[in-house]
Coordinates of C-alpha atoms in Angstrom, one line a residue:
X149 CA -52.0 84.3 -43.4
X150 CA -52.5 88.4 -43.6
X151 CA -50.2 89.0 -40.9
X152 CA -47.4 88.0 -43.2
X153 CA -48.0 90.5 -46.0
X154 CA -45.0 92.3 -46.6
X155 CA -46.3 95.8 -45.5
X156 CA -47.3 94.5 -42.4
X157 CA -43.6 93.4 -41.6
X158 CA -42.3 96.8 -40.5
X159 CA -43.0 98.1 -37.4
X160 CA -45.9 100.4 -36.5
X161 CA -44.7 103.6 -36.2
X162 CA -46.7 103.3 -32.5
X163 CA -44.5 100.2 -31.8
X164 CA -41.2 101.8 -32.9
X165 CA -41.6 105.1 -30.7
X166 CA -42.6 102.9 -27.9
X167 CA -39.6 100.3 -28.1
X168 CA -36.7 101.8 -30.1
X169 CA -35.1 103.4 -26.9
X170 CA -35.1 100.1 -25.0
X171 CA -34.5 97.8 -28.0
X172 CA -31.0 99.7 -28.9
X173 CA -30.2 100.0 -25.3
X174 CA -30.5 96.2 -24.8
X175 CA -29.1 95.0 -28.2
X176 CA -26.2 97.4 -27.8
X177 CA -25.4 95.9 -24.0
X178 CA -24.9 93.1 -25.4
X179 CA -23.7 93.1 -28.8
X180 CA -20.1 94.0 -27.7
X181 CA -19.9 91.6 -25.5
X182 CA -20.9 89.0 -28.3
X183 CA -18.8 90.4 -30.8
X184 CA -15.5 90.0 -28.3
X185 CA -16.8 86.4 -27.7
X186 CA -16.9 85.3 -31.3
X187 CA -13.5 86.9 -31.7
X188 CA -12.0 84.8 -29.0
X189 CA -14.1 81.5 -29.9
X190 CA -13.4 82.0 -33.5
X191 CA -9.8 82.3 -32.6
X192 CA -9.8 79.2 -30.3
X193 CA -11.5 77.4 -33.3
X194 CA -8.7 78.4 -35.5
X195 CA -5.8 77.6 -33.3
X196 CA -7.4 73.9 -33.1
X197 CA -7.9 73.7 -36.7
X198 CA -4.2 74.6 -37.4
X199 CA -2.6 73.2 -34.9
X200 CA -4.2 69.8 -33.6
X201 CA -3.2 66.6 -35.6
X202 CA -5.7 65.6 -38.0
X203 CA -6.4 62.3 -36.4
X204 CA -6.6 64.3 -32.8
X205 CA -9.3 66.9 -34.4
X206 CA -11.1 64.1 -35.7
X207 CA -11.8 63.1 -31.9
X208 CA -12.4 66.5 -30.9
X209 CA -15.0 66.7 -33.6
X210 CA -16.5 63.3 -32.5
X211 CA -16.8 64.7 -29.0
X212 CA -18.1 67.8 -29.2
X213 CA -20.7 66.4 -31.5
X214 CA -22.0 64.3 -28.6
X215 CA -21.6 67.5 -26.4
X216 CA -24.6 68.8 -28.7
X217 CA -26.5 65.8 -28.6
X218 CA -26.8 66.1 -25.1
X219 CA -27.7 69.4 -25.1
X220 CA -30.8 68.4 -26.9
X221 CA -31.8 65.5 -25.0
X222 CA -31.0 66.8 -21.6
X223 CA -33.6 69.6 -22.9
X224 CA -36.3 67.6 -24.6
X225 CA -39.3 70.4 -24.4
X226 CA -38.3 71.1 -20.7
X227 CA -36.5 74.4 -21.6
X228 CA -40.0 74.9 -23.8
X229 CA -42.3 74.8 -21.0
X230 CA -40.1 76.7 -18.9
X231 CA -39.7 79.5 -20.9
X232 CA -43.4 79.6 -21.4
X233 CA -44.2 79.8 -17.6
X234 CA -41.5 81.9 -16.8
X235 CA -42.5 84.5 -19.2
X236 CA -45.4 84.7 -17.1
X237 CA -44.0 84.5 -13.2
X238 CA -40.7 86.1 -13.7
X239 CA -41.7 88.7 -11.5
X240 CA -42.7 86.9 -8.8
X241 CA -39.7 85.7 -6.6
X242 CA -41.3 82.7 -4.8
X243 CA -43.0 81.2 -7.8
X244 CA -40.2 81.4 -10.1
X245 CA -37.8 80.0 -7.7
X246 CA -40.2 77.3 -7.4
X247 CA -40.0 76.9 -11.2
X248 CA -36.5 76.3 -11.1
X249 CA -36.3 74.0 -8.4
X250 CA -38.7 71.9 -10.7
X251 CA -36.8 72.3 -14.0
X252 CA -34.0 71.4 -12.0
X253 CA -35.3 68.4 -10.6
X254 CA -36.5 67.4 -14.1
X255 CA -33.9 68.1 -16.1
X256 CA -30.9 66.2 -13.9
X257 CA -32.7 63.0 -14.1
X258 CA -32.8 63.6 -18.0
X259 CA -29.3 64.4 -18.5
X260 CA -28.5 61.2 -16.8
X261 CA -30.8 59.1 -19.0
X262 CA -29.3 61.2 -22.0
X263 CA -25.8 60.7 -21.2
X264 CA -25.6 56.9 -20.9
X265 CA -26.9 56.5 -24.4
X266 CA -25.1 58.8 -26.0
X267 CA -22.0 57.5 -24.2
X268 CA -22.5 54.3 -26.1
X269 CA -23.0 55.6 -29.3
X270 CA -19.9 58.0 -28.9
X271 CA -17.9 55.1 -28.0
X272 CA -18.9 53.2 -31.0
X273 CA -17.9 56.1 -33.0
X274 CA -14.5 56.5 -31.4
X275 CA -13.4 53.1 -31.3
X276 CA -14.4 52.8 -35.2
X277 CA -11.9 55.9 -35.8
X278 CA -9.4 53.7 -34.1
X279 CA -9.4 55.0 -30.4
X280 CA -8.6 51.9 -27.5
X281 CA -10.9 51.1 -24.8
X282 CA -9.0 53.0 -22.4
X283 CA -8.7 55.8 -24.2
X284 CA -12.6 55.7 -25.5
X285 CA -13.5 55.6 -21.7
X286 CA -10.8 58.7 -20.7
X287 CA -12.5 60.8 -23.4
X288 CA -16.0 59.6 -22.3
X289 CA -15.5 60.4 -18.7
X290 CA -13.6 64.1 -19.8
X291 CA -16.8 64.4 -21.5
X292 CA -18.9 63.8 -18.2
X293 CA -17.3 66.7 -16.6
X294 CA -17.5 69.2 -19.3
X295 CA -21.2 68.4 -20.0
X296 CA -23.1 68.4 -16.3
X297 CA -22.0 71.9 -15.4
X298 CA -22.3 73.3 -18.9
X299 CA -25.9 72.0 -19.0
X300 CA -26.9 73.2 -15.4
X301 CA -25.1 76.6 -16.4
X302 CA -26.9 76.8 -19.3
X303 CA -30.7 76.6 -17.5
X304 CA -29.5 79.1 -15.1
X305 CA -28.4 81.4 -17.4
X306 CA -31.5 81.2 -19.1
X307 CA -33.6 82.3 -16.0
X308 CA -31.2 85.2 -15.7
X309 CA -32.3 86.1 -19.3
X310 CA -35.7 85.9 -18.7
X311 CA -35.3 88.0 -15.8
X312 CA -33.7 90.7 -18.0
X313 CA -29.9 90.4 -15.9
X314 CA -28.0 90.2 -19.1
X315 CA -24.7 91.2 -17.6
X316 CA -23.8 88.0 -15.7
X317 CA -24.6 86.1 -18.7
X318 CA -22.4 87.6 -20.8
X319 CA -19.3 87.9 -18.0
X320 CA -19.7 83.9 -17.9
X321 CA -19.4 83.4 -21.5
X322 CA -16.5 85.7 -22.0
X323 CA -15.3 84.1 -18.6
X324 CA -15.4 80.4 -20.4
X325 CA -13.9 81.3 -24.0
X326 CA -11.2 83.6 -22.5
X327 CA -9.7 81.2 -19.9
X328 CA -10.0 78.2 -22.4
X329 CA -8.1 80.6 -25.1
X330 CA -5.7 81.6 -22.3
X331 CA -5.1 78.1 -21.2
X332 CA -4.7 76.4 -24.9
X333 CA -2.2 79.1 -26.0
X334 CA -0.2 78.4 -22.8
X335 CA -0.5 74.9 -23.0
X336 CA 0.8 75.4 -26.9
X337 CA 3.8 77.5 -25.5
X338 CA 5.0 75.2 -22.7
X339 CA 4.1 72.0 -23.9
X340 CA 6.6 70.2 -26.7
X341 CA 4.0 67.9 -27.6
X342 CA 1.6 70.7 -29.3
X343 CA -1.7 70.8 -28.9
X344 CA -3.3 67.0 -28.3
X345 CA -6.7 66.2 -27.5
X346 CA -5.9 65.5 -23.9
X347 CA -4.4 69.0 -23.6
X348 CA -7.2 70.3 -25.2
X349 CA -9.9 68.4 -22.8
X350 CA -8.2 69.3 -20.1
X351 CA -8.3 73.1 -20.5
X352 CA -12.3 72.9 -21.6
X353 CA -13.0 71.3 -18.5
X354 CA -11.4 73.7 -16.1
X355 CA -12.9 76.7 -18.2
X356 CA -16.6 75.1 -18.1
X357 CA -16.3 74.7 -14.4
X358 CA -14.7 77.9 -13.9
X359 CA -17.5 79.9 -15.4
X360 CA -20.3 77.6 -13.8
X361 CA -18.9 78.2 -10.4
X362 CA -19.2 81.9 -11.3
X363 CA -22.8 81.9 -12.6
X364 CA -23.8 79.7 -9.8
X365 CA -22.0 82.6 -7.4
X366 CA -24.2 85.2 -9.2
X367 CA -27.8 83.6 -9.4
X368 CA -28.0 83.0 -5.5
X369 CA -30.8 85.3 -5.3
X370 CA -32.9 83.7 -7.5
X371 CA -32.3 80.0 -6.1
X372 CA -33.8 80.1 -2.8
X373 CA -32.9 77.3 -1.0
X374 CA -36.5 76.5 0.9
X375 CA -38.0 76.8 -2.5
X376 CA -39.8 73.1 -3.2
X377 CA -41.0 71.3 -6.6
X378 CA -44.3 72.6 -7.7
X379 CA -46.2 69.6 -8.7
X380 CA -48.7 71.9 -11.1
X381 CA -44.9 73.2 -12.5
X382 CA -43.9 69.4 -12.9
X383 CA -46.7 68.5 -14.3
X384 CA -46.8 71.1 -17.3
X385 CA -43.3 70.6 -17.7
X386 CA -43.5 67.0 -17.8
X387 CA -46.5 67.4 -20.5
X388 CA -43.9 69.4 -22.9
X389 CA -41.4 66.5 -22.3
X390 CA -44.1 63.9 -23.3
X391 CA -44.6 65.9 -26.6
X392 CA -40.9 66.6 -27.2
X393 CA -38.5 63.7 -26.1
X394 CA -39.3 61.8 -29.2
X395 CA -38.4 65.1 -31.7
X396 CA -35.5 65.7 -29.2
X397 CA -34.1 62.3 -29.5
X398 CA -34.4 62.4 -33.6
X399 CA -33.2 65.7 -33.7
X400 CA -30.2 65.6 -31.7
X401 CA -29.3 62.4 -34.0
X402 CA -30.2 64.6 -37.2
X403 CA -28.5 67.6 -36.1
X404 CA -25.2 65.6 -35.5
X405 CA -25.9 63.2 -38.6
X406 CA -22.8 64.6 -40.9
X407 CA -20.5 63.2 -38.2
X408 CA -22.4 60.2 -37.9
X409 CA -22.2 59.0 -41.2
X410 CA -18.5 60.3 -41.6
X411 CA -17.8 58.1 -38.6
X412 CA -18.9 55.3 -40.1
X413 CA -18.7 55.4 -43.9
X414 CA -16.4 58.1 -44.5
X415 CA -12.5 58.3 -43.2
X416 CA -11.0 60.3 -40.4
X417 CA -10.0 63.2 -42.6
X418 CA -13.3 63.8 -43.6
X419 CA -14.0 63.9 -40.3
X420 CA -11.8 67.0 -39.6
X421 CA -12.6 68.5 -42.5
X422 CA -16.3 69.2 -41.5
X423 CA -15.6 70.0 -38.1
X424 CA -13.1 72.5 -39.3
X425 CA -15.5 73.9 -42.0
X426 CA -18.1 74.3 -39.5
X427 CA -16.4 76.5 -37.8
X428 CA -17.4 79.1 -40.2
X429 CA -21.1 79.1 -38.7
X430 CA -19.5 80.8 -36.3
X431 CA -20.0 84.0 -38.0
X432 CA -23.5 83.4 -37.4
X433 CA -23.4 83.5 -33.8
X434 CA -23.7 87.0 -32.9
X435 CA -27.2 87.1 -34.6
X436 CA -28.3 84.0 -32.8
X437 CA -26.9 85.1 -29.8
X438 CA -28.9 88.6 -29.7
X439 CA -32.0 86.5 -30.5
X440 CA -31.4 84.3 -27.6
X441 CA -30.2 86.8 -25.1
X442 CA -32.4 89.8 -26.1
X443 CA -35.2 89.4 -28.6
X444 CA -35.9 85.7 -27.7
X445 CA -37.0 86.6 -23.8
X446 CA -38.3 89.9 -25.0
X447 CA -40.4 88.0 -27.2
X448 CA -41.8 85.7 -24.3
X449 CA -43.1 88.3 -22.5
X450 CA -44.9 90.4 -25.5
X451 CA -48.5 90.0 -24.9
X452 CA -49.6 92.4 -27.9
X453 CA -50.1 91.2 -31.6
X454 CA -48.7 93.8 -33.3
X455 CA -45.4 94.0 -31.3
X456 CA -45.1 90.4 -31.6
X457 CA -45.3 90.8 -35.5
X458 CA -42.7 93.3 -35.5
X459 CA -40.4 91.6 -33.6
X460 CA -40.5 88.6 -35.5
X461 CA -40.4 90.3 -39.1
X462 CA -37.7 92.2 -38.0
X463 CA -35.8 88.8 -36.7
X464 CA -36.2 87.4 -40.4
X465 CA -35.0 90.5 -42.4
X466 CA -31.9 90.5 -40.0
X467 CA -31.0 86.9 -40.9
X468 CA -32.3 87.3 -44.7
X469 CA -29.7 90.3 -44.6
X470 CA -26.5 88.9 -43.0
X471 CA -26.8 85.0 -44.5
X472 CA -27.2 87.0 -47.8
X473 CA -24.3 89.1 -47.6
X474 CA -21.9 86.4 -45.9
X475 CA -22.7 83.5 -48.9
X476 CA -21.7 86.1 -51.7
X477 CA -18.4 86.8 -49.9
X478 CA -18.1 83.1 -49.8
X479 CA -18.8 82.2 -53.2
X480 CA -16.7 85.6 -54.2
X481 CA -13.5 84.9 -52.1
X482 CA -13.6 81.1 -51.0
X483 CA -9.6 81.5 -50.8
X484 CA -9.8 84.3 -47.8
X485 CA -11.8 82.2 -45.7
X486 CA -9.5 78.9 -46.2
X487 CA -6.6 80.6 -45.7
X488 CA -7.7 81.0 -41.7
X489 CA -7.7 77.1 -41.8
X490 CA -4.3 76.3 -43.0
X491 CA -3.1 74.3 -45.8
X492 CA -4.8 71.0 -45.0
X493 CA -8.0 72.5 -46.0
X494 CA -7.5 74.3 -49.0
X495 CA -9.5 72.2 -51.7
X496 CA -12.3 72.6 -49.7
X497 CA -14.2 75.6 -51.5
X498 CA -17.3 74.0 -53.1
X499 CA -17.9 72.3 -49.5
X500 CA -17.0 75.8 -47.5
X501 CA -20.5 77.3 -49.7
X502 CA -22.3 74.4 -49.2
X503 CA -21.5 74.2 -45.1
X504 CA -22.5 77.8 -45.0
X505 CA -25.8 77.5 -47.1
X506 CA -26.5 75.0 -44.3
X507 CA -25.3 76.8 -41.3
X508 CA -27.7 80.1 -43.1
X509 CA -30.7 77.8 -42.7
X510 CA -29.8 76.5 -39.5
X511 CA -29.6 80.0 -38.4
X512 CA -33.4 80.8 -39.5
X513 CA -34.7 77.2 -38.1
X514 CA -32.9 78.2 -35.0
X515 CA -34.0 81.6 -34.4
X516 CA -37.7 80.5 -35.3
X517 CA -37.4 77.8 -33.0
X518 CA -36.4 80.1 -30.3
X519 CA -38.8 82.7 -30.7
X520 CA -41.9 80.0 -30.7
X521 CA -40.3 78.2 -28.0
X522 CA -40.5 81.5 -25.7
X523 CA -44.7 81.4 -26.6
X524 CA -45.3 77.4 -26.4
X525 CA -45.8 77.6 -30.1
X526 CA -45.3 73.5 -31.2
X527 CA -48.8 72.9 -32.8
X528 CA -47.1 70.7 -35.6
X529 CA -43.7 69.7 -33.9
X530 CA -44.8 66.7 -31.8
X531 CA -46.4 64.9 -34.6
X532 CA -44.8 66.1 -38.0
X533 CA -41.1 67.2 -37.0
X534 CA -39.7 62.9 -37.0
X535 CA -42.1 61.9 -40.1
X536 CA -41.4 64.9 -42.2
X537 CA -37.7 64.8 -41.3
X538 CA -37.8 60.7 -42.0
X539 CA -39.2 61.8 -45.6
X540 CA -36.4 64.4 -45.8
X541 CA -33.2 62.0 -44.8
X542 CA -34.7 59.0 -47.2
X543 CA -34.7 61.4 -50.5
X544 CA -31.4 62.6 -49.4
X545 CA -30.2 59.3 -48.9
X546 CA -31.4 58.1 -52.6
X547 CA -29.9 61.6 -54.2
X548 CA -26.4 62.1 -52.2
X549 CA -23.0 59.9 -51.7
X550 CA -23.1 59.7 -47.9
X551 CA -19.3 58.5 -48.1
X552 CA -18.2 61.8 -49.0
X553 CA -18.3 65.3 -47.3
X554 CA -19.9 66.9 -50.5
X555 CA -23.1 64.3 -50.0
X556 CA -23.5 64.9 -46.1
X557 CA -23.4 68.5 -46.3
X558 CA -25.9 68.2 -48.8
X559 CA -28.0 66.0 -46.9
X560 CA -27.5 68.1 -43.8
X561 CA -29.0 71.3 -45.8
X562 CA -32.4 69.4 -46.7
X563 CA -32.7 68.1 -42.9
X564 CA -32.2 72.0 -42.2
X565 CA -34.8 73.3 -44.8
X566 CA -37.4 70.5 -43.5
X567 CA -36.9 71.8 -40.1
X568 CA -37.3 76.0 -41.0
X569 CA -40.6 74.9 -42.8
X570 CA -42.2 73.3 -40.0
X571 CA -40.7 76.0 -37.6
X572 CA -42.1 78.8 -39.9
X573 CA -45.7 76.9 -39.8
X574 CA -45.8 76.7 -35.8
X575 CA -45.4 80.4 -36.1
X576 CA -48.5 80.9 -38.3
X577 CA -50.8 79.1 -36.1
X578 CA -49.2 80.9 -33.0
X579 CA -49.9 84.0 -34.5
X580 CA -53.6 83.1 -35.7
X581 CA -54.1 82.0 -32.3
X582 CA -52.6 85.3 -30.7
X583 CA -55.1 87.8 -29.1
X584 CA -54.0 91.2 -29.1
X585 CA -53.8 92.2 -25.2
X586 CA -53.4 96.0 -24.4
X587 CA -51.3 95.2 -21.2
X588 CA -47.7 94.8 -22.8
X589 CA -45.2 94.6 -20.8
X590 CA -43.4 93.9 -23.6
X591 CA -39.1 94.2 -23.6

């Protein structure tokens, strides 16, 4: 446990001198585009919250919760294996191309299987909310056109990040968010019907494909056509898949349990409200983007224990400072936050604070999971993630009224807290097993 003493949380002077310039250069390279991305994304979200009818926004919330489930299920531990292997072979063009081919082979099949099951779940929730069979079919087909290019794009972007090719990844994200906002504003101005769910889905499909085609064009140099599926990589990736698929299945459901419970037990208004309040979690995405785009890949390449401890500690301290300030502002000035959402949501000050608490804990858990995944640190996850989460959900179900917005958000806080503790435990074991290696490629 000496690794986690407070005095060791601060970077050693030698580490600081060696990495400070590189860290700052990398961070500022991505920070500007991330700030722009979050401004665009937040603007788009608020426009949809304020201008879409509540019934349409409830459907929108359900559909994009299904997309979030698919993102998790299409991974199912595959990307943990990819990150662990890619951090070692990223400089070898032939080996890296073979790894990409192998991951694409496995992940495409995982996505198809996941889509079948999530479509059944999504259709049941949508029809319970009043959607007709024809509408439900159209919504699911639209989701299909969004998910498949998005899943493949995210995988290729991860490969570029491992190779420290950050620029095109940022451009692709800006292209998606920017084109989506532009088309939504254009539709809002041109069509008298306003922002309906059909217009928003159509715009999203166009924007996803535009950014996916861009990233495919910019990644030609790493996607060697002659590359073959490598049996050793395939075996390793399947090992990660077998270890994690059941956890991914459970986690995908747990992550969207608020939508699921309100879809079954709550009202359409509740669904719209939790979707609207969740927009504020976007304030944390800049920090998470830095972890995902800069710190995570660098942590994966780093092989010296002292440097890894310093990186990890800086991430934790930054998250605590940022989330603490956000929660303080939300507690003191809830009316300022809710004003942004419009008159329909002004009564949700208590729920606002709760959802930011949950988002803060989820940010910490996601960041730590990201760092762990680049090292393959999942010691307790395969065995314990489902049991401890089932216990936490059972306790939450006994304590809270799950037909209310407050009860469902409180349940999600318990679930996020459980995952945070589990991922921290994985990190402790990972650091204990990590040896100090002099030959450090670093960030």
